[in-house]
JSON list of C-alpha atoms in Angstrom, two decimals:
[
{"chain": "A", "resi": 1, "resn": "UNK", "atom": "CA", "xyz": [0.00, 0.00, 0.00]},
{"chain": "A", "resi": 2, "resn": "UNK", "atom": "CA", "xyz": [1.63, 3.06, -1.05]},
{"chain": "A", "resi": 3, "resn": "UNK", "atom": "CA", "xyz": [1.94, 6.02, 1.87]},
{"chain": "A", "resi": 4, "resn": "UNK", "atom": "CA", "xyz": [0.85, 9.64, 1.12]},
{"chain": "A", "resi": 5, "resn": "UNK", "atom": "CA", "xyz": [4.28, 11.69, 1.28]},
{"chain": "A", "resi": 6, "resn": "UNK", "atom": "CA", "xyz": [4.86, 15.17, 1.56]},
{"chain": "A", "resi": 7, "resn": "UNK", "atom": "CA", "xyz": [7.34, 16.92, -0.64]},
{"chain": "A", "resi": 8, "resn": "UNK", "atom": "CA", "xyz": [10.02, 18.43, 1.56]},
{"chain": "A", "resi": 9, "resn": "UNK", "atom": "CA", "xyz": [11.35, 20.95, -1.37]},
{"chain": "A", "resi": 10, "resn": "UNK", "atom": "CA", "xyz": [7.70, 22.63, -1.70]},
{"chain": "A", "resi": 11, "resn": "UNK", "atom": "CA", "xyz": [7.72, 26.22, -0.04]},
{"chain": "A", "resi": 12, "resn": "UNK", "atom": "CA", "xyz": [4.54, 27.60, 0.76]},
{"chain": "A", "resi": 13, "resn": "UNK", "atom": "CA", "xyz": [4.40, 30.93, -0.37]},
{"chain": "A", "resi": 14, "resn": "UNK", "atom": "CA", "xyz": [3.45, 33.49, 2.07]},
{"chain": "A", "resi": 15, "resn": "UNK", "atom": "CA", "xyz": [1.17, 36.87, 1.62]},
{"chain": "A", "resi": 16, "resn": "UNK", "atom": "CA", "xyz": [3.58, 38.64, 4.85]},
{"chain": "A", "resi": 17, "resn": "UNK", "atom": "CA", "xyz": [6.58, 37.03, 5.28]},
{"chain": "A", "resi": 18, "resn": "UNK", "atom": "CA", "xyz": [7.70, 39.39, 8.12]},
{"chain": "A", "resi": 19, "resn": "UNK", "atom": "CA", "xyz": [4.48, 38.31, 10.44]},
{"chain": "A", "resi": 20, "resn": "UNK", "atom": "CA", "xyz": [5.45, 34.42, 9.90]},
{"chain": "A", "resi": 21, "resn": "UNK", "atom": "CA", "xyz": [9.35, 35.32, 10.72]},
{"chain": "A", "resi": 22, "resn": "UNK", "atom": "CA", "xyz": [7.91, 36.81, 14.03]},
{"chain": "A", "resi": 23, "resn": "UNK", "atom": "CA", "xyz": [5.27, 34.14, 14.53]},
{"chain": "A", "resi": 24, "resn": "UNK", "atom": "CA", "xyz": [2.05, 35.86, 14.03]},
{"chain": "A", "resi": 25, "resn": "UNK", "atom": "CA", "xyz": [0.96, 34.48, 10.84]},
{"chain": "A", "resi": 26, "resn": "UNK", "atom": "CA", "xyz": [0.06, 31.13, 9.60]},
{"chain": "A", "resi": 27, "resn": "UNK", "atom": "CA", "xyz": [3.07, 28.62, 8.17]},
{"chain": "A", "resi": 28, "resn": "UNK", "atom": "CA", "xyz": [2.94, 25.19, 8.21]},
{"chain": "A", "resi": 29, "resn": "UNK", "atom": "CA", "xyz": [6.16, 23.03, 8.36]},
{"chain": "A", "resi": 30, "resn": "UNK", "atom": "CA", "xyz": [6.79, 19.59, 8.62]},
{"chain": "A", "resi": 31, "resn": "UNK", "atom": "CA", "xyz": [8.89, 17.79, 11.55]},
{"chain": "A", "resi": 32, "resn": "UNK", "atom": "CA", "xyz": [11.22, 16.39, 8.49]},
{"chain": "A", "resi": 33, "resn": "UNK", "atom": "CA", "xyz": [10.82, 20.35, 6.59]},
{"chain": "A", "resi": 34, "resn": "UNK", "atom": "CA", "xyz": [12.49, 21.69, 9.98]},
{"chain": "A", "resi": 35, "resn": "UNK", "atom": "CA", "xyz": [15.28, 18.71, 10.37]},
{"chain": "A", "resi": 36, "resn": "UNK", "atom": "CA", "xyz": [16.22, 19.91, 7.03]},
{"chain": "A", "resi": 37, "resn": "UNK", "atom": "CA", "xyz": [16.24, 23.15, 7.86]},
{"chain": "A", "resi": 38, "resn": "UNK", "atom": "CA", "xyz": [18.42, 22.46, 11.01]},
{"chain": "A", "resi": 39, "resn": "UNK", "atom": "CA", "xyz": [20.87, 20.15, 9.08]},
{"chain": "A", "resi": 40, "resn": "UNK", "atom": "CA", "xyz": [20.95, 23.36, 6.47]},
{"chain": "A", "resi": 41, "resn": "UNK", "atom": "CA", "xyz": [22.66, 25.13, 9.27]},
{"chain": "A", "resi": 42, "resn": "UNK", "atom": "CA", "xyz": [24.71, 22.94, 10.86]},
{"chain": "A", "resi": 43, "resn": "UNK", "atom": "CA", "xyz": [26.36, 22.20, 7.63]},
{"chain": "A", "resi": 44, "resn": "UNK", "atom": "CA", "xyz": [27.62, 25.31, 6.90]},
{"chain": "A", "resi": 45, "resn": "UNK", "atom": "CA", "xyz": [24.35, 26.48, 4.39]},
{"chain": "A", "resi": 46, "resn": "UNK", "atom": "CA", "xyz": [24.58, 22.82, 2.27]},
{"chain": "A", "resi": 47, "resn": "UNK", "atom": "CA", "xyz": [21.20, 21.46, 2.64]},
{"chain": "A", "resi": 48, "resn": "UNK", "atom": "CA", "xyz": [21.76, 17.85, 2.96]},
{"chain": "A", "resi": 49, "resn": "UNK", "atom": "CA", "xyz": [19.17, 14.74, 1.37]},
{"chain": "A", "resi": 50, "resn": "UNK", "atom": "CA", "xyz": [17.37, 13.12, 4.49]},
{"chain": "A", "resi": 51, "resn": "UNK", "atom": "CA", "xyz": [18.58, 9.82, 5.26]},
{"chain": "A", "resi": 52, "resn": "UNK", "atom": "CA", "xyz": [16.12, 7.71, 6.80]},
{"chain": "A", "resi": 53, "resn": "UNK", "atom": "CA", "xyz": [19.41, 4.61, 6.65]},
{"chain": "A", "resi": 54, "resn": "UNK", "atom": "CA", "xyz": [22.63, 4.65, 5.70]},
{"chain": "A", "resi": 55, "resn": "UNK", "atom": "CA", "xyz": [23.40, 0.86, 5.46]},
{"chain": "A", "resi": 56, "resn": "UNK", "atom": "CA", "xyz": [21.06, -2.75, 5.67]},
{"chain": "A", "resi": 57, "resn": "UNK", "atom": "CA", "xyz": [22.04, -6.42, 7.13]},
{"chain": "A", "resi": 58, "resn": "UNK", "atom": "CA", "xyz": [20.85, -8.59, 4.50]},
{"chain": "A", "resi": 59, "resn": "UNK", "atom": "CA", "xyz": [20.87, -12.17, 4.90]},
{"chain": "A", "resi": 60, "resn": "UNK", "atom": "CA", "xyz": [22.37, -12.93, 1.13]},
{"chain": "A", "resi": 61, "resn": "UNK", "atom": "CA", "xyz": [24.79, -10.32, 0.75]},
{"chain": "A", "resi": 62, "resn": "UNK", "atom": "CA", "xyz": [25.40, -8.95, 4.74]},
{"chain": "A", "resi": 63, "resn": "UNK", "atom": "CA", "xyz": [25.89, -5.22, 5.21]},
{"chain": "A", "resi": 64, "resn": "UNK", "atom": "CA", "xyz": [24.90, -3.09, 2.12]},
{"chain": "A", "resi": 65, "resn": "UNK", "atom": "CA", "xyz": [26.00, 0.42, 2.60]},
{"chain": "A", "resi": 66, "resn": "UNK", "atom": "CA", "xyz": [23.77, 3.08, 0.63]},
{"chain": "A", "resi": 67, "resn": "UNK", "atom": "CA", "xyz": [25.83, 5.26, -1.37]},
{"chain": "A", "resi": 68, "resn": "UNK", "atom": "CA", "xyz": [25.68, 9.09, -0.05]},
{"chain": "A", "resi": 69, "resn": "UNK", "atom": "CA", "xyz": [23.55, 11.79, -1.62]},
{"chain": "A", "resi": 70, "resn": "UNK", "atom": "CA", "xyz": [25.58, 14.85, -2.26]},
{"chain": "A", "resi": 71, "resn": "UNK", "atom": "CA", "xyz": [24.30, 18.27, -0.71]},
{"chain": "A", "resi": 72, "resn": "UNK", "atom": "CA", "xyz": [22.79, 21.34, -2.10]},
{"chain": "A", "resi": 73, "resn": "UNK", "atom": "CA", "xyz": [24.77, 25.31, -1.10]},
{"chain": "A", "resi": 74, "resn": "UNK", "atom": "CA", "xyz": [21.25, 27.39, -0.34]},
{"chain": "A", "resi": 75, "resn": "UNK", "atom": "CA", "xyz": [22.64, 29.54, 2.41]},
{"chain": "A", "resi": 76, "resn": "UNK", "atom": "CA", "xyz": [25.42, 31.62, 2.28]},
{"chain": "A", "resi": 77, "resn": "UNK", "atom": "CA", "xyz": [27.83, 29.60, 4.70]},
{"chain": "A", "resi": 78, "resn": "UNK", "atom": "CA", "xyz": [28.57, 33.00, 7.01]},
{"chain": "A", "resi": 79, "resn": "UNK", "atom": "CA", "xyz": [24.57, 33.34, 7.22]},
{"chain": "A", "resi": 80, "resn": "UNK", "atom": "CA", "xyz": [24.50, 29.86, 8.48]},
{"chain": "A", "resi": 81, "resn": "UNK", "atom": "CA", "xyz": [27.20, 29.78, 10.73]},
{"chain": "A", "resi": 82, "resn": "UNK", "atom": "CA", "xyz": [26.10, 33.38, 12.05]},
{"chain": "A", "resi": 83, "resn": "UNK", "atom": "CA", "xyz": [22.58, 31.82, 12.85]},
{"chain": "A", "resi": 84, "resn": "UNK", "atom": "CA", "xyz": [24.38, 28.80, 14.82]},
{"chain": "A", "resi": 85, "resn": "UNK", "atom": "CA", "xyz": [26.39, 31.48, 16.52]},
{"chain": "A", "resi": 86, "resn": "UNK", "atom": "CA", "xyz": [23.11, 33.07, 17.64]},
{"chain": "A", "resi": 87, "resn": "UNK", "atom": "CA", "xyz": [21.65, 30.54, 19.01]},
{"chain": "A", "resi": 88, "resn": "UNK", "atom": "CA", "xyz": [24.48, 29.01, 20.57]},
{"chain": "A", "resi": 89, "resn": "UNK", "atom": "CA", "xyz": [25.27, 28.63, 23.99]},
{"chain": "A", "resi": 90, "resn": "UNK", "atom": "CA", "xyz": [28.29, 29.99, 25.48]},
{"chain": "A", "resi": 91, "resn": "UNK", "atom": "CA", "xyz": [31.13, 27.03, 25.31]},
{"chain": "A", "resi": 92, "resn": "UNK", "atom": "CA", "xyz": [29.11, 24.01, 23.75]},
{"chain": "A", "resi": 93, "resn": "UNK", "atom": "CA", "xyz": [29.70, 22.70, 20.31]},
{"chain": "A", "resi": 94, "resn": "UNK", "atom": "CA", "xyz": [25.80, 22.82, 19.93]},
{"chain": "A", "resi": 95, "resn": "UNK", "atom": "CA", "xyz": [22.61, 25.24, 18.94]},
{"chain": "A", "resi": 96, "resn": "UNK", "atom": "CA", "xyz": [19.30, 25.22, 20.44]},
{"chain": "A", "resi": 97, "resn": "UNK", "atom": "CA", "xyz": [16.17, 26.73, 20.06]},
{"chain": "A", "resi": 98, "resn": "UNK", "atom": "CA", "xyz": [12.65, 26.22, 21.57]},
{"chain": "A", "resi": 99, "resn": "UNK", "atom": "CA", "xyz": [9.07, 27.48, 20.26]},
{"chain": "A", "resi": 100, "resn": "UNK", "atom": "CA", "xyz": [5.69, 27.15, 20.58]},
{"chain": "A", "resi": 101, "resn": "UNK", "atom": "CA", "xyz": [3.12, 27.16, 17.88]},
{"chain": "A", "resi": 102, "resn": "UNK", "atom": "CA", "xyz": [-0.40, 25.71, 17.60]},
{"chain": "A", "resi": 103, "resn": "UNK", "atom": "CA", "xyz": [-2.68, 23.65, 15.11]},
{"chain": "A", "resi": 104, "resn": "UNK", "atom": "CA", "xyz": [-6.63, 24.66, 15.16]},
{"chain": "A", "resi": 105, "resn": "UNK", "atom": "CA", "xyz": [-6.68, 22.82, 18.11]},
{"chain": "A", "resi": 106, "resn": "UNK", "atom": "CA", "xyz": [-3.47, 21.86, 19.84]},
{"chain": "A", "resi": 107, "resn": "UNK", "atom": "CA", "xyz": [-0.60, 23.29, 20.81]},
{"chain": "A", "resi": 108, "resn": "UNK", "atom": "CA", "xyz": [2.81, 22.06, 19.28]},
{"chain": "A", "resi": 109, "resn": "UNK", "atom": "CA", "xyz": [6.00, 22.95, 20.64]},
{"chain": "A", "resi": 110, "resn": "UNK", "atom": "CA", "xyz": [8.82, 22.68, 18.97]},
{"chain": "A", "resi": 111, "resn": "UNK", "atom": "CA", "xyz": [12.66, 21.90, 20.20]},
{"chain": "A", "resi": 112, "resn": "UNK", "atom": "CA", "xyz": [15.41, 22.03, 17.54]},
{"chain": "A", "resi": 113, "resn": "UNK", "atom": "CA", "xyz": [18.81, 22.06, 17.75]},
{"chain": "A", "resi": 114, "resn": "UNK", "atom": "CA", "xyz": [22.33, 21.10, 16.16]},
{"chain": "A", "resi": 115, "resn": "UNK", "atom": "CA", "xyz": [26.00, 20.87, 16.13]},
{"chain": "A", "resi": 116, "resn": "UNK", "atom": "CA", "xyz": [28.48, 24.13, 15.17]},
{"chain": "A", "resi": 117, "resn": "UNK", "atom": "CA", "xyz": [31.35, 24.55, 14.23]},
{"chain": "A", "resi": 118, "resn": "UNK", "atom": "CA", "xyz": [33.22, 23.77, 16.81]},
{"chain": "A", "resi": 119, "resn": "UNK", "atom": "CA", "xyz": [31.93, 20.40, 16.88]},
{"chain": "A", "resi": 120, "resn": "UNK", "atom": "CA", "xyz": [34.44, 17.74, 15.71]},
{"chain": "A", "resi": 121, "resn": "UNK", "atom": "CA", "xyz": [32.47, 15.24, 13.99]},
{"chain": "A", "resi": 122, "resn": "UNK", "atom": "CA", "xyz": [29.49, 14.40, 11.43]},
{"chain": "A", "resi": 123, "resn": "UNK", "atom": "CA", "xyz": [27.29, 17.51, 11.33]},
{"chain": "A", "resi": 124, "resn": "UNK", "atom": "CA", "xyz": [24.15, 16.73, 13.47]},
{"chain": "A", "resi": 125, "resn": "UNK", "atom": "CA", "xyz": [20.52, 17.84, 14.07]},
{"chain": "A", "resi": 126, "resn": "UNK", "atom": "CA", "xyz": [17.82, 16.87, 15.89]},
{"chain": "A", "resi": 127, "resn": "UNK", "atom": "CA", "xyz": [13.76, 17.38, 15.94]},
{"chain": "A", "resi": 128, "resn": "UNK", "atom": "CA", "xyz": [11.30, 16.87, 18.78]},
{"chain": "A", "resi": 129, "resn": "UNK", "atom": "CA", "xyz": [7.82, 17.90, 18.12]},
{"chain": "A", "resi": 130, "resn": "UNK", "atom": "CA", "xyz": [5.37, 16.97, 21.00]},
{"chain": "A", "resi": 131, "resn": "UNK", "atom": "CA", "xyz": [1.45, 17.98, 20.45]},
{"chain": "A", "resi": 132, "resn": "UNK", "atom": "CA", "xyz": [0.80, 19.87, 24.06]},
{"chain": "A", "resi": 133, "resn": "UNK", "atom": "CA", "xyz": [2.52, 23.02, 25.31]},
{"chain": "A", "resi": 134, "resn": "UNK", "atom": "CA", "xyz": [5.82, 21.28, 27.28]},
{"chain": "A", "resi": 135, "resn": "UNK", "atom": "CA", "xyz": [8.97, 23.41, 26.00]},
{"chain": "A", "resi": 136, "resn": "UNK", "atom": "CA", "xyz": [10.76, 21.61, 29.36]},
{"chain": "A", "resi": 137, "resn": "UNK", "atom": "CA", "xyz": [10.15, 17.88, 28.28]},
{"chain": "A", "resi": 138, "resn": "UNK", "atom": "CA", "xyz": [10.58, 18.92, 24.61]},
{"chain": "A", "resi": 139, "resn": "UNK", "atom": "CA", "xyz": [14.16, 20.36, 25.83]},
{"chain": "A", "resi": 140, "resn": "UNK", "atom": "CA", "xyz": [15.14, 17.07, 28.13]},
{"chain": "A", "resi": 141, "resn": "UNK", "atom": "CA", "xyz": [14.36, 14.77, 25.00]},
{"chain": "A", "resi": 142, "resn": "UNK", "atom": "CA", "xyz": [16.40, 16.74, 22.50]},
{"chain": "A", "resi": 143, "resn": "UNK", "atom": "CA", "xyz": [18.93, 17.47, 24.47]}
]
């Protein structure tokens, strides 16, 4: 049975740009849109292809690694590392950020973070969405 999927590259275009920037006006975004978005950042402005894998144990052939999809330059890499910088915190090789938004009828808050800079390995980010207004629990699984 084939699953619905939603296209991560599709931008919804927005009438005021400046109210969704400041929260005020409708945007929708997806768990995997904001991941993205996240990775986008912590890679220096290369948007990178989600990977839901990287290898499989198959009983024929063992361990197939996938080959890796390249990555895309859509931020300028100063812009990126400028908004890592921002939401840094003092001394950790990390970003962080925590928000609050709501459906018609739930709230959704939102905890995303990832690596800077000064982190010494694989770029990283990470995505917790939880449907109810808990920035605390959203932080202690994220983090």
């Amino acid at each position: 049975m084939p699953l619905l999927q939603a296209d991560p590259d599709v931008i919804q275009l927005l009438e005021e740009p400046s109210k969704a920037a400041l929260g005020i006006d409708q945007i929708k975004v997806t768990p995997l849109q904001a991941a993205i978005a996240a990775a986008t950042i912590s890679s220096d402005g290369k948007k990178p292809a989600p990977v839901i894998t990287l290898a499989v144990n198959t009983p024929t052939q063992g361990w197939v690694i996938f080959p890796r999809s390249s990555s895309t330059a859509i931020i300028n890499a100063n812009n990126a590392q400028a908004t890592a910088d921002f939401l840094s915190i003092d001394g950790k090789p990390f970003w962080q950020t925590t928000g609050l938004s709501f459906t018609e009828n739930l709230p959704v808050t939102w905890f995303i973070a990832g690596t800077t800079g000064n982190w010494k390995g694989t770029p990283l980010s990470v995505v917790v969405l939880l449907e109810e207004d808990d920035p605390e629990t959203a932080r202690s699984i994220g983090s």
